[in-house]
PDB file of C-alpha atoms in Angstrom:
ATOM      1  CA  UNK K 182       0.000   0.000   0.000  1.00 80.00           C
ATOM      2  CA  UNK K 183       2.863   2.211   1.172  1.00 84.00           C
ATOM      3  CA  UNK K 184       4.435   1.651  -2.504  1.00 86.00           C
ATOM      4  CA  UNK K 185       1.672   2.277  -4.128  1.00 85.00           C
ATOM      5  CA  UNK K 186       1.013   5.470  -2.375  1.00 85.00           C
ATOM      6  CA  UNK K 187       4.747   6.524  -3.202  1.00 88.00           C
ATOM      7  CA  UNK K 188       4.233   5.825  -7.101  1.00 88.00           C
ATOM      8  CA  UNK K 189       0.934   8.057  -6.992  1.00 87.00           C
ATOM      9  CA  UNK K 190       2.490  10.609  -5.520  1.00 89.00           C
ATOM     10  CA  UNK K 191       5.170  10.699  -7.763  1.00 88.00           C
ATOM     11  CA  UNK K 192       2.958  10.260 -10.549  1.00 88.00           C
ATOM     12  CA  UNK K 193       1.528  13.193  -9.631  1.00 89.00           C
ATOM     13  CA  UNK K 194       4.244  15.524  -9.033  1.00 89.00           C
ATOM     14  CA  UNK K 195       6.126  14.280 -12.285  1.00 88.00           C
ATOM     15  CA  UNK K 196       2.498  15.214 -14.591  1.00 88.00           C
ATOM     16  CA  UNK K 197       2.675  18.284 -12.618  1.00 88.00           C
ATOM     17  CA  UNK K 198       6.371  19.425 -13.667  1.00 87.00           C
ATOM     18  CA  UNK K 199       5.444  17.486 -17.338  1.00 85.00           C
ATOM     19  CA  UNK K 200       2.734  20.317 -18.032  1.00 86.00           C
ATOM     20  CA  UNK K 201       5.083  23.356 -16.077  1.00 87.00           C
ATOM     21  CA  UNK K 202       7.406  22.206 -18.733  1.00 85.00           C
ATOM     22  CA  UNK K 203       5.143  23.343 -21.486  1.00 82.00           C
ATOM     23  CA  UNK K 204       4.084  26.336 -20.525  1.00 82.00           C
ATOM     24  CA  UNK K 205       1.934  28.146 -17.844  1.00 84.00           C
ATOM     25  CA  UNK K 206      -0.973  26.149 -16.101  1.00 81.00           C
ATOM     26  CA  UNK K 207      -4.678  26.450 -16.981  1.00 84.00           C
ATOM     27  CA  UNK K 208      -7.716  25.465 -16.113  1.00 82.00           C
ATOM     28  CA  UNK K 209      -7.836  23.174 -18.992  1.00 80.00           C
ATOM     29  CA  UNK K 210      -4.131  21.775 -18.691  1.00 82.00           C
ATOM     30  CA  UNK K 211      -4.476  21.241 -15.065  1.00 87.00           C
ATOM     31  CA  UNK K 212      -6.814  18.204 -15.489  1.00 87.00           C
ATOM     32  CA  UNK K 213      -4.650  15.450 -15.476  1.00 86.00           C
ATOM     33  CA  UNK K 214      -2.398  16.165 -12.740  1.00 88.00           C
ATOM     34  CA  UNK K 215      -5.823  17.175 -10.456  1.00 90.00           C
ATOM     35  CA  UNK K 216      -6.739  13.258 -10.981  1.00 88.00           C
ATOM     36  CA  UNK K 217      -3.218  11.824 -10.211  1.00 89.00           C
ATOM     37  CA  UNK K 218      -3.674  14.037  -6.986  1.00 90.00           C
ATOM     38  CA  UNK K 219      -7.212  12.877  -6.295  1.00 89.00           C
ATOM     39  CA  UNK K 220      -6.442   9.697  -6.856  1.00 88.00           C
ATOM     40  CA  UNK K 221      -3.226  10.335  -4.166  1.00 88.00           C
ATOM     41  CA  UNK K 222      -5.596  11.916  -1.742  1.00 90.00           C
ATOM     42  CA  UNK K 223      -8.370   9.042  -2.323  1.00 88.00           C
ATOM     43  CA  UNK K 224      -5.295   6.296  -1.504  1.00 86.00           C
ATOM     44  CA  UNK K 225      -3.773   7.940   1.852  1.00 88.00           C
ATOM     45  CA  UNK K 226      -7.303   8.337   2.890  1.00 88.00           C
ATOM     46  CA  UNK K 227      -8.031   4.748   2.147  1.00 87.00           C
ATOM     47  CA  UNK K 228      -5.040   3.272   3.759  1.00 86.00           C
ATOM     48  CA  UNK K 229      -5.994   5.825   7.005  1.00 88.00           C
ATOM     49  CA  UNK K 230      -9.379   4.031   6.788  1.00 89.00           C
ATOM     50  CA  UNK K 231      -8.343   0.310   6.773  1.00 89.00           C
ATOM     51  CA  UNK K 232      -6.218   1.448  10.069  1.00 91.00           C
ATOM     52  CA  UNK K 233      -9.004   2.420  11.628  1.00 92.00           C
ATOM     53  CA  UNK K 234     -11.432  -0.522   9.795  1.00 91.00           C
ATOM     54  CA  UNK K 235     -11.654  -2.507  13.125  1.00 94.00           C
ATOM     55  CA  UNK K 236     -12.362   0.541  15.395  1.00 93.00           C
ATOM     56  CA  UNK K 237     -15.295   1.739  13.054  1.00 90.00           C
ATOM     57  CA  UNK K 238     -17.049  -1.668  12.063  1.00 91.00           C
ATOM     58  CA  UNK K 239     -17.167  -1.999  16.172  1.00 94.00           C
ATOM     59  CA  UNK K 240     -18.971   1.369  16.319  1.00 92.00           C
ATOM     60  CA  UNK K 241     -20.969   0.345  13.576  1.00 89.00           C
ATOM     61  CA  UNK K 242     -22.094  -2.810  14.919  1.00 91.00           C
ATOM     62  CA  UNK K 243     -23.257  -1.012  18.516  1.00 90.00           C
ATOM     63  CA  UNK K 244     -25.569   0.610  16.380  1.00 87.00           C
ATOM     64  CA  UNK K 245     -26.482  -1.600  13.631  1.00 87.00           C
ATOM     65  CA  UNK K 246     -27.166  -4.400  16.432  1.00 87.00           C
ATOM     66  CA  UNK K 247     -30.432  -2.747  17.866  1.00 85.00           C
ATOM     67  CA  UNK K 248     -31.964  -3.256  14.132  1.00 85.00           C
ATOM     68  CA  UNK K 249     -31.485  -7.019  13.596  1.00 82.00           C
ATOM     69  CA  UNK K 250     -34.075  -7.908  15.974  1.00 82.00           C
ATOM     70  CA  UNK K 251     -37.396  -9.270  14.580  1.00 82.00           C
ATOM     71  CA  UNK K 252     -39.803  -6.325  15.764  1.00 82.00           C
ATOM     72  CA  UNK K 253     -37.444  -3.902  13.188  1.00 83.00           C
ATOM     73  CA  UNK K 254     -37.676  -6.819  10.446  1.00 84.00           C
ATOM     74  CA  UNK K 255     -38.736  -5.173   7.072  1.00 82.00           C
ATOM     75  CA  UNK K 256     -41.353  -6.988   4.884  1.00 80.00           C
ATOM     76  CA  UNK K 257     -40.421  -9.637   2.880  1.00 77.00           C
ATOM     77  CA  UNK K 258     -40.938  -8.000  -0.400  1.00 76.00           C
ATOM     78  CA  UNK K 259     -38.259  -5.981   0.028  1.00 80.00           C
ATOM     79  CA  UNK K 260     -34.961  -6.238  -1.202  1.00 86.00           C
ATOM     80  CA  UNK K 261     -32.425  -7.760   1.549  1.00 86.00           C
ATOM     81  CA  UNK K 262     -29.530  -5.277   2.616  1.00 86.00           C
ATOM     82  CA  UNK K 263     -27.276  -7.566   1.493  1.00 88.00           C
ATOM     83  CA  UNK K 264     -28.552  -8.028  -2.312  1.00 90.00           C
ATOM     84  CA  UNK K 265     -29.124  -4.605  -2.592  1.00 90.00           C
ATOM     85  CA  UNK K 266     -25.311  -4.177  -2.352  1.00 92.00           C
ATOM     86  CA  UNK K 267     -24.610  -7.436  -4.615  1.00 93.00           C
ATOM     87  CA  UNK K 268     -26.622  -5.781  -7.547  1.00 93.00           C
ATOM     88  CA  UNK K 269     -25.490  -2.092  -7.007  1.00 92.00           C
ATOM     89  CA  UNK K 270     -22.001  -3.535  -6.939  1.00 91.00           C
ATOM     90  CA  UNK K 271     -22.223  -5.956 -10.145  1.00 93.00           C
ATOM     91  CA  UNK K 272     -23.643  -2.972 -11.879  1.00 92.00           C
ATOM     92  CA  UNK K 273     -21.216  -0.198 -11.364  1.00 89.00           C
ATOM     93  CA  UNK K 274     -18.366  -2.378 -11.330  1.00 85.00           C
ATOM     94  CA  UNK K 275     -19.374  -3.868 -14.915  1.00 91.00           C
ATOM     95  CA  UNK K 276     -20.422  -0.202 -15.826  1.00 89.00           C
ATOM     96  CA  UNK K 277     -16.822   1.303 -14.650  1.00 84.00           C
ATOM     97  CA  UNK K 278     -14.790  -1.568 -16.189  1.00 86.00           C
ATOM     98  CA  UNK K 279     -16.614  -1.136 -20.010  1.00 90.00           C
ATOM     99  CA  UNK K 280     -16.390   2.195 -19.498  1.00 88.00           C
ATOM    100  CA  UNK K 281     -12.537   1.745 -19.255  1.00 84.00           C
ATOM    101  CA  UNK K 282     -12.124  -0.622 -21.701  1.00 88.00           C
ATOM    102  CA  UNK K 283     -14.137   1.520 -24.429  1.00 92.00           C
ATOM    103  CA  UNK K 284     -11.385   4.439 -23.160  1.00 87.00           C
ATOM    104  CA  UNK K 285      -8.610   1.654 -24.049  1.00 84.00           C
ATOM    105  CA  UNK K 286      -9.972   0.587 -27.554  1.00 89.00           C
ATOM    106  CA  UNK K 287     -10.497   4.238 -28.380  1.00 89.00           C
ATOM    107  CA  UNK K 288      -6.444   4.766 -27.507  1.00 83.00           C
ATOM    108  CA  UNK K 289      -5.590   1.559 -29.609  1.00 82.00           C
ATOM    109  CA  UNK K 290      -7.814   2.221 -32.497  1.00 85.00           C
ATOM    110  CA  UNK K 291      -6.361   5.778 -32.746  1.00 84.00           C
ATOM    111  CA  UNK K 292      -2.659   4.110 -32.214  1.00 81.00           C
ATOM    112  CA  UNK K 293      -3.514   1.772 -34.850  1.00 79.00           C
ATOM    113  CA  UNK K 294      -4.697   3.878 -37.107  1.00 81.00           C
ATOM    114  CA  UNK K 295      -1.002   6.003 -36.973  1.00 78.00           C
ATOM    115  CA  UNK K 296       0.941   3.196 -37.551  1.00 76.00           C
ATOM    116  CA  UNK K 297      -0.906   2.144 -40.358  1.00 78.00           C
ATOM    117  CA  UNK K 298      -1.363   6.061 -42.155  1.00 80.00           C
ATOM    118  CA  UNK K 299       1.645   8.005 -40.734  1.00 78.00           C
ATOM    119  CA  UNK K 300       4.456   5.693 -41.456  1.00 72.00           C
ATOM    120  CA  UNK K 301       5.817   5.302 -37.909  1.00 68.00           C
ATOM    121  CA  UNK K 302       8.693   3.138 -37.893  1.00 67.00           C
ATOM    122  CA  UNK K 303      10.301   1.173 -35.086  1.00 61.00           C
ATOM    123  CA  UNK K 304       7.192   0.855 -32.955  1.00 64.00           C
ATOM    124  CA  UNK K 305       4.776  -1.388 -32.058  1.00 73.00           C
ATOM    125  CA  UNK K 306       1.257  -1.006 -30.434  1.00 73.00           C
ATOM    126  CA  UNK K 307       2.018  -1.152 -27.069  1.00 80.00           C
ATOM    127  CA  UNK K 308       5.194   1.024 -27.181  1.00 80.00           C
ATOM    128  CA  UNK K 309       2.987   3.906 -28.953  1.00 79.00           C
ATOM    129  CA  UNK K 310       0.220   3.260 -26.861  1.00 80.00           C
ATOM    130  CA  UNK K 311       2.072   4.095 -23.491  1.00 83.00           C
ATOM    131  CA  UNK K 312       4.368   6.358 -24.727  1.00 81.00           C
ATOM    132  CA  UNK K 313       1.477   8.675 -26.283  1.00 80.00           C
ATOM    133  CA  UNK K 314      -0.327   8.511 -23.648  1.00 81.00           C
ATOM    134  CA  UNK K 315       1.877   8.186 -20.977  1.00 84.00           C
ATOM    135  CA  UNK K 316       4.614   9.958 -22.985  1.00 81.00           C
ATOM    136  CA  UNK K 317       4.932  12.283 -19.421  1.00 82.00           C
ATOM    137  CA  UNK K 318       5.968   9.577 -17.001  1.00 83.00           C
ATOM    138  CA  UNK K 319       8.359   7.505 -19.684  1.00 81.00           C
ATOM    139  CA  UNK K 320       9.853  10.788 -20.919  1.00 80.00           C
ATOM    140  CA  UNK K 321      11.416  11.284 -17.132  1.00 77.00           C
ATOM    141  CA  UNK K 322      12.620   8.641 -16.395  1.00 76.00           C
ATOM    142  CA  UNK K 323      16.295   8.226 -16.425  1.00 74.00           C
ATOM    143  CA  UNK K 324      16.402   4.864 -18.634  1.00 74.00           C
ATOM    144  CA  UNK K 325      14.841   4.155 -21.652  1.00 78.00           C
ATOM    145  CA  UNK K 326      11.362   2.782 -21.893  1.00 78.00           C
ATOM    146  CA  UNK K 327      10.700  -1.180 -21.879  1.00 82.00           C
ATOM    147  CA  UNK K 328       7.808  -3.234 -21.566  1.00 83.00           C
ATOM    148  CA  UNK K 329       8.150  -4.356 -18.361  1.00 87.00           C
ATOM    149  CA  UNK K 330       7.625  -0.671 -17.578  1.00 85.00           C
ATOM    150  CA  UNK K 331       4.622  -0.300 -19.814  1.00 85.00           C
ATOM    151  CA  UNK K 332       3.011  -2.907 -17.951  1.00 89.00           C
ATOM    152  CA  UNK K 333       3.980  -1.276 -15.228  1.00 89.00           C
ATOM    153  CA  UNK K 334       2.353   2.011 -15.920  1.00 87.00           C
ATOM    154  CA  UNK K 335      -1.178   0.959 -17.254  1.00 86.00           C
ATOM    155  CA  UNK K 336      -1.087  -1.341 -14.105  1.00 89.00           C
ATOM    156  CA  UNK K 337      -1.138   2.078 -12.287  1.00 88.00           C
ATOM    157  CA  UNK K 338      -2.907   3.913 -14.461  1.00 86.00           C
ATOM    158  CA  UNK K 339      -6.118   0.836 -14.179  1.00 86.00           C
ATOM    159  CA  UNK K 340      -5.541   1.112 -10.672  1.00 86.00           C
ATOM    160  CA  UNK K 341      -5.771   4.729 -10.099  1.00 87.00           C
ATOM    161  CA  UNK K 342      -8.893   4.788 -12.002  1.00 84.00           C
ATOM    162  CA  UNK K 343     -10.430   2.083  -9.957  1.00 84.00           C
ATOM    163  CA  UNK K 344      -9.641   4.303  -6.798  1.00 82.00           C
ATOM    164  CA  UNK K 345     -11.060   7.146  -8.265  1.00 82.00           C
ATOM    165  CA  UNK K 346     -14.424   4.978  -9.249  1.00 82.00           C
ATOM    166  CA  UNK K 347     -14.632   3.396  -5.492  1.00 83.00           C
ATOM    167  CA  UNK K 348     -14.499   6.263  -3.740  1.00 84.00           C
ATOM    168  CA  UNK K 349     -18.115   7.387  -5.207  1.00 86.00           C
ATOM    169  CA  UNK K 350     -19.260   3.235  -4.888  1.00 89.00           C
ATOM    170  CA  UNK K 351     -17.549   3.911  -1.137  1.00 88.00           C
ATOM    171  CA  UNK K 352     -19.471   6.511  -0.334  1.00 90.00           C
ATOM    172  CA  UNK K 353     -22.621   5.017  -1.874  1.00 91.00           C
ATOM    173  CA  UNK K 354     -22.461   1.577   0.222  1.00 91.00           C
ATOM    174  CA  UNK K 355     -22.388   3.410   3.144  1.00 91.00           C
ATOM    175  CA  UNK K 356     -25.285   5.475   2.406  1.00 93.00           C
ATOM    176  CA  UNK K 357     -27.196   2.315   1.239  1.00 91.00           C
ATOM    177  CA  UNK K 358     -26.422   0.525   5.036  1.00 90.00           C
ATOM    178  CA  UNK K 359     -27.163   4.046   7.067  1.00 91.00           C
ATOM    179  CA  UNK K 360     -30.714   3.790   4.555  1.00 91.00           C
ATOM    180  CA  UNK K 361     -31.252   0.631   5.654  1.00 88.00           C
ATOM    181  CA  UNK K 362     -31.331   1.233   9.305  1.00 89.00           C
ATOM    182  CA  UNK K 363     -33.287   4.176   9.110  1.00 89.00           C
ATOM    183  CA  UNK K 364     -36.113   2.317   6.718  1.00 88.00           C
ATOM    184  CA  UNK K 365     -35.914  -0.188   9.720  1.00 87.00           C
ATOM    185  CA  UNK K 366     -36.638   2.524  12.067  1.00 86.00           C
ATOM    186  CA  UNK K 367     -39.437   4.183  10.169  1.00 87.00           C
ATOM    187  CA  UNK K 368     -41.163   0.465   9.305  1.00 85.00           C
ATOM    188  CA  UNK K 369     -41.423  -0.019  13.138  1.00 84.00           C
ATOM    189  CA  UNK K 370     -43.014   3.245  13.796  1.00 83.00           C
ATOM    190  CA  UNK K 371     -45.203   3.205  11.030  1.00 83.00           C
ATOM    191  CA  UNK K 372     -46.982  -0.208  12.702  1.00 80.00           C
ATOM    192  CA  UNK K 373     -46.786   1.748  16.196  1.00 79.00           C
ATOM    193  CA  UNK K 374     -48.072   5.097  15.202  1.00 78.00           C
ATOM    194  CA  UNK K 375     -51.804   3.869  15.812  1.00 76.00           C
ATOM    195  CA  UNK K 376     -50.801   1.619  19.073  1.00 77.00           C
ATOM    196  CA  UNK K 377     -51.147   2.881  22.696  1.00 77.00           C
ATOM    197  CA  UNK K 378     -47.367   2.350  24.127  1.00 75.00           C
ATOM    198  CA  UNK K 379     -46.028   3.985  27.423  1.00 75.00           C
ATOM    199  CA  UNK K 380     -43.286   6.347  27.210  1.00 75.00           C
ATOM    200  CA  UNK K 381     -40.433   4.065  28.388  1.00 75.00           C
ATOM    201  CA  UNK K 382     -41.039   2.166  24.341  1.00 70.00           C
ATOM    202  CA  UNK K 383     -41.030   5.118  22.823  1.00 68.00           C
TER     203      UNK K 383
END
């Protein structure tokens, strides 16, 4: 995790000095390096959270404990908690990942197309494909580019866009478990709204 961190970081700071390099930064030129540093943010926060993970799932379970009892059961119709996650997850994941790979055939096709109507010599696909798109991070590095390394950096690059996607799908399954408790909570006061109950139940 602690690697990974380090290489968005860096990422960051070399697309930073990659655009400085051309010229002045603007709101349209600025784009790139705000996701690597996002995506930097999104991983220190993450690793912060899974320190914490045991801590907060204790908390959560104080709480969440009161509503697994059968008088705050919801009706059977209803979704489960746990399938409403399955689905939302299935579908945003699949969404997210042909999302990417339509991004990644786009890149190729355009690729493809140069070699075969520009007359580039001495590349291949893959070379061209990382090294015009990536062309920032293999141009500072201090040897020459290999494929080990382009491997490397769409690795990093599929991986920083996953981090930016979960954060969102994060932020969502927590909103869908907090839901959940409070449907719980308005299910069993809807069926005691009409009942006569002492104070102390309420």
């Amino acid at each position: 995790s602690f690697v990974f961190v380090m290489c968005c970081i860096s990422t960051t700071f070399i697309s930073l000095k990659a655009q400085l390099d051309l010229g002045p930064l603007t709101p349209v030129n600025i784009i790139r390096t705000i996701f690597y540093l996002v995506c930097a943010i999104i991983c220190i926060l993450f690793f912060r959270i899974s320190q914490n993970w045991r801590s907060l799932m204790i908390r959560w379970l104080k709480i969440e404990v009161n509503f697994l009892c059968k008088k705050y059961e919801l009706p059977t119709t209803r979704w489960t908690l746990k399938k409403q996650i399955s689905v939302f997850l299935t579908i945003s994941l699949i969404l997210a990942l042909c999302e990417h790979l339509l991004s990644i055939i786009d890149s190729v096709n355009n690729i493809t197309f140069e070699l075969q109507y520009c007359n580039v010599s001495n590349y291949n696909t893959f070379e061209l494909f990382i090294t015009r798109n990536f062309g920032f991070v293999t141009n500072n590095f201090p040897f020459s580019y290999n494929h080990l390394i382009g491997i490397m950096i769409e690795y990093l690059n599929v991986s920083y866009t996953f981090y930016w996607n979960f954060l969102d799908i994060f932020s969502i399954l927590i909103s869908i478990g907090i839901s959940d408790l409070f449907e719980r909570l308005n299910h069993r006061m809807e069926r005691m709204k009409s009942m006569h109950i002492d104070e102390m139940t309420w």
